[in-house]
mmCIF file with all atom_site columns, C-alpha atoms in Angstrom:
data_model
loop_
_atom_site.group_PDB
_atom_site.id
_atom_site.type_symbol
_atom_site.label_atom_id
_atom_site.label_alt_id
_atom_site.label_comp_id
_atom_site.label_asym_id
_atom_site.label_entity_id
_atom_site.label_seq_id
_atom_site.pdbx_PDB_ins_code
_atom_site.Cartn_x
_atom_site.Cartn_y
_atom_site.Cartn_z
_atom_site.occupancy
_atom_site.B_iso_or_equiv
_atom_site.pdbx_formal_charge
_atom_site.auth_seq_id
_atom_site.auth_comp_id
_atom_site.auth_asym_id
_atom_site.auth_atom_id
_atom_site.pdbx_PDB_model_num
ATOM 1   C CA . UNK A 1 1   ? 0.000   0.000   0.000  1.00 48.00 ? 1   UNK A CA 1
ATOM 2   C CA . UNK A 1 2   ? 1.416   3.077   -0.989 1.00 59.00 ? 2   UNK A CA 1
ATOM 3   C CA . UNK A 1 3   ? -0.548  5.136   1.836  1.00 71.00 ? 3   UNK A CA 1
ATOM 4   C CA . UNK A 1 4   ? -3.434  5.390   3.935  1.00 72.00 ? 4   UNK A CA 1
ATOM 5   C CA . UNK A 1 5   ? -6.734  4.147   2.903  1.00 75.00 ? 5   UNK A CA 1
ATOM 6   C CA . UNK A 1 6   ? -9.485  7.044   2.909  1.00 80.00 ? 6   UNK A CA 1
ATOM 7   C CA . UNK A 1 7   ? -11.091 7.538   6.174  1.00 74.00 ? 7   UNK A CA 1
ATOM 8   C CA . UNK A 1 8   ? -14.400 6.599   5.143  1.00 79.00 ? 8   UNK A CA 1
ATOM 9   C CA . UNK A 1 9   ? -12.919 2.537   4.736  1.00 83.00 ? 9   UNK A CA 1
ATOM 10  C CA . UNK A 1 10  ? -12.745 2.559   8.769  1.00 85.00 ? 10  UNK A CA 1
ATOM 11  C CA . UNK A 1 11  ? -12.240 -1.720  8.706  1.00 87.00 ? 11  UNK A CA 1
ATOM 12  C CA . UNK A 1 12  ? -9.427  -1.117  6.279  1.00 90.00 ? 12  UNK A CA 1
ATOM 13  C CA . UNK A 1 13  ? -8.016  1.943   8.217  1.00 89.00 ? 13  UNK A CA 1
ATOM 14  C CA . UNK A 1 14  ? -8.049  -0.110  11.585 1.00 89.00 ? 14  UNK A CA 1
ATOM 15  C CA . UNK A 1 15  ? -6.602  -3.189  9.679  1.00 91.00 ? 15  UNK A CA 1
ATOM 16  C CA . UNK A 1 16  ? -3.833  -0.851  8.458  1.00 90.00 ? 16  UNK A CA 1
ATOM 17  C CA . UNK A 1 17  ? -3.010  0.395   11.511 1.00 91.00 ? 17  UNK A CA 1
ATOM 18  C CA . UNK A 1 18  ? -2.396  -2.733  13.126 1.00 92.00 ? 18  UNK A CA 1
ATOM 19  C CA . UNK A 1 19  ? -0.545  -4.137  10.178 1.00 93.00 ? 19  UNK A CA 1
ATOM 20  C CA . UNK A 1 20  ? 2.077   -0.827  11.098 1.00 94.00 ? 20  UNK A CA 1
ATOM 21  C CA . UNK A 1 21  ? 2.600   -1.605  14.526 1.00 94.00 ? 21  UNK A CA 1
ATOM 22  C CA . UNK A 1 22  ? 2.312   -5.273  14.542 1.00 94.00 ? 22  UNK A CA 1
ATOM 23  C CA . UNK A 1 23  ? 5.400   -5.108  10.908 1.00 95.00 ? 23  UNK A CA 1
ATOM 24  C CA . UNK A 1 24  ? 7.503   -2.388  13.022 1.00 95.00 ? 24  UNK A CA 1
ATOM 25  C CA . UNK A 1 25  ? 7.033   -4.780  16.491 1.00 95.00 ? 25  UNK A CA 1
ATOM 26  C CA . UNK A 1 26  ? 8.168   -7.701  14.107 1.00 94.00 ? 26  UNK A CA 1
ATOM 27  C CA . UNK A 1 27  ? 10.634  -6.353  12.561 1.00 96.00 ? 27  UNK A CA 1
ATOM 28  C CA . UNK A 1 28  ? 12.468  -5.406  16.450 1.00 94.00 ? 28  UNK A CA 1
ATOM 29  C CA . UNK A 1 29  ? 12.429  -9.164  16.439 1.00 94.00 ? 29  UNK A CA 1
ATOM 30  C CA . UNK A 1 30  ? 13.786  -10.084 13.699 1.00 95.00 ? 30  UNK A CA 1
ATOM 31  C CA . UNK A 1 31  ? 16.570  -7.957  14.035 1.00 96.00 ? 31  UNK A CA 1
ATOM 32  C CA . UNK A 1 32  ? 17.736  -9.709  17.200 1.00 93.00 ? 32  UNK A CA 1
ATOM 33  C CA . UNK A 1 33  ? 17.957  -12.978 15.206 1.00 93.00 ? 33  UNK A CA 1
ATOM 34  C CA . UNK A 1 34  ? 13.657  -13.706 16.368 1.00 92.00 ? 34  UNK A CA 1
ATOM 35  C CA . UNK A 1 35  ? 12.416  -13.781 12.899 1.00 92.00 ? 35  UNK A CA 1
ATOM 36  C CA . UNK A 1 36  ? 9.694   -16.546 13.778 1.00 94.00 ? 36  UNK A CA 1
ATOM 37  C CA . UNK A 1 37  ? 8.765   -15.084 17.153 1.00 95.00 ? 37  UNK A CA 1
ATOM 38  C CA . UNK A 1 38  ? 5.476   -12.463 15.932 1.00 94.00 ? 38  UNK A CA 1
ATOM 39  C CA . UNK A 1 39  ? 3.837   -9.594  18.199 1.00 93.00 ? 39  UNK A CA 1
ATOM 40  C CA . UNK A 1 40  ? 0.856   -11.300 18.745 1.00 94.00 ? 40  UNK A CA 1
ATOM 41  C CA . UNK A 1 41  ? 2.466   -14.390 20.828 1.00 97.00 ? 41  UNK A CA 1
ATOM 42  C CA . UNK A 1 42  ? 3.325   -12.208 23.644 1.00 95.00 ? 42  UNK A CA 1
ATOM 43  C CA . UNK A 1 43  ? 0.090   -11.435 25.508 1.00 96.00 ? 43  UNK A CA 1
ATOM 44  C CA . UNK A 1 44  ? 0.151   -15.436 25.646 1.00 97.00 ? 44  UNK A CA 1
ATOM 45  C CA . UNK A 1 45  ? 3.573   -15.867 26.633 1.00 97.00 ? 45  UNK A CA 1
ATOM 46  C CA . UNK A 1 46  ? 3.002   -12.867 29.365 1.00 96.00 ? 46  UNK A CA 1
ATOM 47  C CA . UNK A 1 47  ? -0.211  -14.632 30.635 1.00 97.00 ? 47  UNK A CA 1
ATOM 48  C CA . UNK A 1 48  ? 1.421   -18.078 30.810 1.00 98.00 ? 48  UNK A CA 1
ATOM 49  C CA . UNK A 1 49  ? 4.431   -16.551 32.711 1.00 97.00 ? 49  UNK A CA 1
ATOM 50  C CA . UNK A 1 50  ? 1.996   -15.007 34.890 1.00 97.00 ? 50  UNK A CA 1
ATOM 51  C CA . UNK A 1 51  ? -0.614  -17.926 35.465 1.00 97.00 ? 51  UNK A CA 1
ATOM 52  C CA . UNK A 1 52  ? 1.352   -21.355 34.688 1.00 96.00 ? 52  UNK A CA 1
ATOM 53  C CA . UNK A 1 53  ? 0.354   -23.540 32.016 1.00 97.00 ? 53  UNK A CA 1
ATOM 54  C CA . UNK A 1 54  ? -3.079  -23.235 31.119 1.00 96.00 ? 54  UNK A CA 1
ATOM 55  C CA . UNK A 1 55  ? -5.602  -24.714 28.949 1.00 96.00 ? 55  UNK A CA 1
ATOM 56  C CA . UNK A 1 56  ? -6.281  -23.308 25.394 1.00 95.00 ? 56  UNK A CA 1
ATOM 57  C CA . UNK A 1 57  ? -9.692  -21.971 26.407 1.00 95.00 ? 57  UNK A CA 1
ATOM 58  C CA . UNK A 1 58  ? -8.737  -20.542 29.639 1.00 96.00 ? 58  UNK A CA 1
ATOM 59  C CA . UNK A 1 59  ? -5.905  -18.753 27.711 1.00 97.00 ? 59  UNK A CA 1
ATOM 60  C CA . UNK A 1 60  ? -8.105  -17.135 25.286 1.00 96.00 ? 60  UNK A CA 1
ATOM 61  C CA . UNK A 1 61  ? -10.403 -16.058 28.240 1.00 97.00 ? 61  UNK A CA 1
ATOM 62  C CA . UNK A 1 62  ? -6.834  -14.758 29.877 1.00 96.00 ? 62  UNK A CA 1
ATOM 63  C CA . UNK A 1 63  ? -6.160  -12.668 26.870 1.00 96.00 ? 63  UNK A CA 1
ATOM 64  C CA . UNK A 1 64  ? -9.729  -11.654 25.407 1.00 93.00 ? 64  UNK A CA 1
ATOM 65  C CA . UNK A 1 65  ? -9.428  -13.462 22.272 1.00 95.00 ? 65  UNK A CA 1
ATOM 66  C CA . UNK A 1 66  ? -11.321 -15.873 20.702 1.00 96.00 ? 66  UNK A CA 1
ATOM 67  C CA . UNK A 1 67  ? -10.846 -19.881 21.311 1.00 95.00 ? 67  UNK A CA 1
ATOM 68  C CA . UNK A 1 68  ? -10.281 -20.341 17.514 1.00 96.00 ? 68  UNK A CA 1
ATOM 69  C CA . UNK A 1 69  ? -7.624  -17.282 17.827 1.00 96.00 ? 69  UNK A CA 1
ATOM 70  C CA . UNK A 1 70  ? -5.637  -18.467 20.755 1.00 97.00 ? 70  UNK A CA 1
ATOM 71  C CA . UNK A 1 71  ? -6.039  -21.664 19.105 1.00 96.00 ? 71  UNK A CA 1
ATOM 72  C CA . UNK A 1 72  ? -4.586  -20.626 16.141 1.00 97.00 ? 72  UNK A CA 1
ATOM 73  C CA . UNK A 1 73  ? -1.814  -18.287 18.183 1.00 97.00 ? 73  UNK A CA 1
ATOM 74  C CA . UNK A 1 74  ? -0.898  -21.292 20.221 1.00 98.00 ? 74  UNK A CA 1
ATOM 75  C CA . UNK A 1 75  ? -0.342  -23.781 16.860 1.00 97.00 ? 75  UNK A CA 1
ATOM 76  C CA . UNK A 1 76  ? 1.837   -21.049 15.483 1.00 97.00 ? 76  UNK A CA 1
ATOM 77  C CA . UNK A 1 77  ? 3.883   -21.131 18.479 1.00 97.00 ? 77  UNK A CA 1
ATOM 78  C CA . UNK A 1 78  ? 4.130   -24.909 18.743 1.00 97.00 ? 78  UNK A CA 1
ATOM 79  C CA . UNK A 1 79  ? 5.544   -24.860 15.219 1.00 97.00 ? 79  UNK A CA 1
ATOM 80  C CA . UNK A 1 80  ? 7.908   -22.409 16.623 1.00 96.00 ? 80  UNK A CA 1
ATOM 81  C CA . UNK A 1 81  ? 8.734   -24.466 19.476 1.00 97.00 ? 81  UNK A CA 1
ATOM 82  C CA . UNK A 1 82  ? 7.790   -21.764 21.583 1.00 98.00 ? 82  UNK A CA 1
ATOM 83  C CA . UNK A 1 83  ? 5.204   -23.751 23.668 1.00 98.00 ? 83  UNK A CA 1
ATOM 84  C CA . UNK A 1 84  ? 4.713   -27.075 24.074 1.00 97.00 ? 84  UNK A CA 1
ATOM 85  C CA . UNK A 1 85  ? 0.777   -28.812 24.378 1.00 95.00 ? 85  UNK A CA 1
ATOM 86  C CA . UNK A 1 86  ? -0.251  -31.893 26.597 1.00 93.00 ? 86  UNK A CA 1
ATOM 87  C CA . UNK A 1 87  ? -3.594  -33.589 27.344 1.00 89.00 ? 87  UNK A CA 1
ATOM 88  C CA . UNK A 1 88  ? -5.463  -32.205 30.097 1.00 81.00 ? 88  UNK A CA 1
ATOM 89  C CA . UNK A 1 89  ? -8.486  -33.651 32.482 1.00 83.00 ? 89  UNK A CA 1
ATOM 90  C CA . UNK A 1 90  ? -10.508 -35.084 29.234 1.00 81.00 ? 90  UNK A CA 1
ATOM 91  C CA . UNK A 1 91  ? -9.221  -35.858 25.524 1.00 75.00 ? 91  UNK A CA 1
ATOM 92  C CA . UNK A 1 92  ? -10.388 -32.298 24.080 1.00 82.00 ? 92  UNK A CA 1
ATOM 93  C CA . UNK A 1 93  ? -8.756  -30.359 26.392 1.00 86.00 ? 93  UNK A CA 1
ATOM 94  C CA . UNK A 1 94  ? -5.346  -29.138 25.411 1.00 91.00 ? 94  UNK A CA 1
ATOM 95  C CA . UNK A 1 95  ? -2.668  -27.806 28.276 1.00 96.00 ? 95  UNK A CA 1
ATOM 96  C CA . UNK A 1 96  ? -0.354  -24.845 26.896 1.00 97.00 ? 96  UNK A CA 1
ATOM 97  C CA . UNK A 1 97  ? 2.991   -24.559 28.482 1.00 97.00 ? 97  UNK A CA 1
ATOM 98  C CA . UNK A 1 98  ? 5.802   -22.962 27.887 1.00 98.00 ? 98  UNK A CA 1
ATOM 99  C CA . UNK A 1 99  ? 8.936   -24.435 26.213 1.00 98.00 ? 99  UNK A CA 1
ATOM 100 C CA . UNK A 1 100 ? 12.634  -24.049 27.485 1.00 97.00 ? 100 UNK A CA 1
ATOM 101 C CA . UNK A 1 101 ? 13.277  -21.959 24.417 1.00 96.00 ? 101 UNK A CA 1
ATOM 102 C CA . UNK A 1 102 ? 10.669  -19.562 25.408 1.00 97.00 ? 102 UNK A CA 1
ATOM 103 C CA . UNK A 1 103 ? 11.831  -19.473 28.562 1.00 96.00 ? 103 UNK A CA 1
ATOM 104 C CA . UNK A 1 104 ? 15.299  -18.474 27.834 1.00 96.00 ? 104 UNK A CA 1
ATOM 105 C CA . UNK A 1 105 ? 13.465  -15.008 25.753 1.00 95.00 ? 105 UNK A CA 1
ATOM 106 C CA . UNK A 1 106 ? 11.622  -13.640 27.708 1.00 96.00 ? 106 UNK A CA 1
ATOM 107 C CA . UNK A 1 107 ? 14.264  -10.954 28.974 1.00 96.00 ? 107 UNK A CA 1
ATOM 108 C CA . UNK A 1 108 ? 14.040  -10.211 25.494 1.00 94.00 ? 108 UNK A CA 1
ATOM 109 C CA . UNK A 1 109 ? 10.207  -10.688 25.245 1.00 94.00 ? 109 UNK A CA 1
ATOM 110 C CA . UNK A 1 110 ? 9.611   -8.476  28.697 1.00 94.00 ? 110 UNK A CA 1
ATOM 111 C CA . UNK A 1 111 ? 12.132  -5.885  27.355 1.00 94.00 ? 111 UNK A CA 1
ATOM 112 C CA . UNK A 1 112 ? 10.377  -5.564  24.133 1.00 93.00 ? 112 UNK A CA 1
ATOM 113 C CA . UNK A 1 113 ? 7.208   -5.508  25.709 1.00 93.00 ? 113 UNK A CA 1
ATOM 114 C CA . UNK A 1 114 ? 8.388   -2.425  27.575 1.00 95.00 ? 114 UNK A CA 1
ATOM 115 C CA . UNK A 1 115 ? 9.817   -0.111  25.278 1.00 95.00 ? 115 UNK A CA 1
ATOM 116 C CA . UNK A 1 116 ? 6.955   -1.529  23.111 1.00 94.00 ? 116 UNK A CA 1
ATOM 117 C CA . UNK A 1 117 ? 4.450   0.321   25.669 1.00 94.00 ? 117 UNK A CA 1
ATOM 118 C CA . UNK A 1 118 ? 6.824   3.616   26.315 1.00 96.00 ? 118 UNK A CA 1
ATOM 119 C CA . UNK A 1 119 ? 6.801   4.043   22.611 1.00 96.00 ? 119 UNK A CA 1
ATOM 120 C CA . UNK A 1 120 ? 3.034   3.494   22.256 1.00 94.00 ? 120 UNK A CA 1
ATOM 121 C CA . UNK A 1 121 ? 2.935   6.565   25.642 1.00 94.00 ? 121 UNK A CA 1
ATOM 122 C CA . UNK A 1 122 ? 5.092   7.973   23.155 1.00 96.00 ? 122 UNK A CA 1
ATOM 123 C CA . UNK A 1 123 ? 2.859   7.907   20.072 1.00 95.00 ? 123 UNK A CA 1
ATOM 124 C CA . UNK A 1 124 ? -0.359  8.854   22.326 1.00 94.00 ? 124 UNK A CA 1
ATOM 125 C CA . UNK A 1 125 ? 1.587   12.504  23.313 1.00 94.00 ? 125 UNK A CA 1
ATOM 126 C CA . UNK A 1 126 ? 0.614   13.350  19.656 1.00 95.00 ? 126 UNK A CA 1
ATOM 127 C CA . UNK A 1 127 ? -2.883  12.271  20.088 1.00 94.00 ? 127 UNK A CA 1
ATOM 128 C CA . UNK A 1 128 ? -5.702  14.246  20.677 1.00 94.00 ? 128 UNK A CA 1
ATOM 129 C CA . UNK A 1 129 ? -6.672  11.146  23.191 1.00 94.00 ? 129 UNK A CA 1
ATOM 130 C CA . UNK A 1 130 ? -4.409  7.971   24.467 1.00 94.00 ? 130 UNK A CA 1
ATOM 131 C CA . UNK A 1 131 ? -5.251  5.408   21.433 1.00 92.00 ? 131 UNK A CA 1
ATOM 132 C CA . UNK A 1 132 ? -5.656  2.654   23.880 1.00 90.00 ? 132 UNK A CA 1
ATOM 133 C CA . UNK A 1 133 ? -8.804  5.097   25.678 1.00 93.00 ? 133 UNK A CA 1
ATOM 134 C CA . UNK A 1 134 ? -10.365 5.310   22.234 1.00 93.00 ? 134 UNK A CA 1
ATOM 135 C CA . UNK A 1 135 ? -10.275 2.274   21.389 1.00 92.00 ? 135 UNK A CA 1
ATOM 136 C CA . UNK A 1 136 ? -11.724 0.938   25.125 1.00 92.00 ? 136 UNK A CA 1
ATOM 137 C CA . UNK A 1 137 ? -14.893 3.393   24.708 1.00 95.00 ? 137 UNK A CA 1
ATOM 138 C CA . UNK A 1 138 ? -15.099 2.270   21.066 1.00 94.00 ? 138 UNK A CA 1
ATOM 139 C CA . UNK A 1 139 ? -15.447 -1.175  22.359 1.00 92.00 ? 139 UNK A CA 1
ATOM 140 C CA . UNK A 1 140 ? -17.931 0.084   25.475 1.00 96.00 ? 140 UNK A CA 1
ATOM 141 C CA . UNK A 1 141 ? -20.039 1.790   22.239 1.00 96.00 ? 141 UNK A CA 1
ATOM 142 C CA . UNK A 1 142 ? -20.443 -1.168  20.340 1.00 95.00 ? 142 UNK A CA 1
ATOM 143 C CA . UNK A 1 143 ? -21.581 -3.273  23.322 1.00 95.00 ? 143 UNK A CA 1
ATOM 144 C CA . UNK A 1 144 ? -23.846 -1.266  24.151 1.00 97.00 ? 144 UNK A CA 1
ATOM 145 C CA . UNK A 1 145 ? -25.119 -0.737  20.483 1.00 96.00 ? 145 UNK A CA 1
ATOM 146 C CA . UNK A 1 146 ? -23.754 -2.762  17.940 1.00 96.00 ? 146 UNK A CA 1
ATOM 147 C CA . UNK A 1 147 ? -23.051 -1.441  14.859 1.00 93.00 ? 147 UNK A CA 1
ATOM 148 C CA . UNK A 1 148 ? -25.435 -4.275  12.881 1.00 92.00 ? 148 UNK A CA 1
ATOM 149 C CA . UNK A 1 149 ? -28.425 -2.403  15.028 1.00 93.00 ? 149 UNK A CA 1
ATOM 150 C CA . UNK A 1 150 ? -26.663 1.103   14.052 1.00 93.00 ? 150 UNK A CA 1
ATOM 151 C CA . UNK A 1 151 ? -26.513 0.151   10.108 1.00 90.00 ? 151 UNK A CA 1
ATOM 152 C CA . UNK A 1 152 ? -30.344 -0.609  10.500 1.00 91.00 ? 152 UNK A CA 1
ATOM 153 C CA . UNK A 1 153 ? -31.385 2.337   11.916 1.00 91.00 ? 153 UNK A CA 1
ATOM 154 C CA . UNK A 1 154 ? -29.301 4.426   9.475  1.00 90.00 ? 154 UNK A CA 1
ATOM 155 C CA . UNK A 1 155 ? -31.471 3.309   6.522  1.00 88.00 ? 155 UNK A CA 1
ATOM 156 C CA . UNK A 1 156 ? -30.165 0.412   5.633  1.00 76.00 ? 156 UNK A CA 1
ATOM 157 C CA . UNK A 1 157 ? -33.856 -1.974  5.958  1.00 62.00 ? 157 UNK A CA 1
ATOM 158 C CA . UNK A 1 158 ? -34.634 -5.290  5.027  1.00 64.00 ? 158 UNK A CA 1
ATOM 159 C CA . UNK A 1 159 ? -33.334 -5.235  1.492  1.00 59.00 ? 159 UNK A CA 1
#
């Protein structure tokens, strides 16, 4: 993309926006010789850290994802061999623990994770409001009216 997409494509902005910070994070990796660790394993590695090994499900609850996304998260970083899964209390259930290797980065993972948030301080100085605040009382908006019942009442009808 050669730049922004016009403010009226607000999915495509948001998309965009992520794709920015999440290519920049990756790329911080990378250059320290991580080029198959991505941004969006460490909320999982943080919470396992924090909680122990954990089931898939109570991970995703841990993080606010979706099952299928921490799912998906979580298969990425087994490829990686950056967590390892066993069986837990019945067949389905899947136990997500940490691997050695993970282990050994996550002075690197914690210091990214750091400068990561000073930078993101950083970037909300310039903001008319902390990005992070927007985007909670987006959230708060939409659960309180969705934006299906907000098409519908803009016009929209049973067509």
């Amino acid at each position: 993309m050669t730049g922004p997409p016009e403010p009226d494509a607000l999915g495509t902005l948001l998309r965009h926006v992520l794709e920015q910070i999440d290519a920049d994070v990756a790329t911080v990796y990378r250059e320290r010789g991580l080029a198959d660790y991505r941004p969006r394993f460490s909320p999982l590695v943080r919470a396992l850290v924090a909680h122990g090994p954990m089931s898939i499900r109570a991970l995703a609850q841990r993080v606010g994802v979706t099952h299928s996304a921490a799912s998906q998260t979580v298969a990425a970083m087994r490829r990686a061999e950056f967590v390892r899964l066993s069986s837990g209390t019945d067949a389905r259930q899947r136990i997500v623990e940490l691997t050695p290797r993970a282990t050994d980065l996550l002075p690197l993972i914690e210091s990214e994770w750091n400068a990561t948030t000073a930078a993101i301080r950083e970037l909300d100085a310039e903001l008319p409001m902390p990005l992070s605040e927007l985007l909670a009382r987006v959230d708060a908006a939409l659960r309180r009216r969705p934006l299906r019942q907000r098409i519908t009442e803009a016009g929209l009808g049973d067509h």
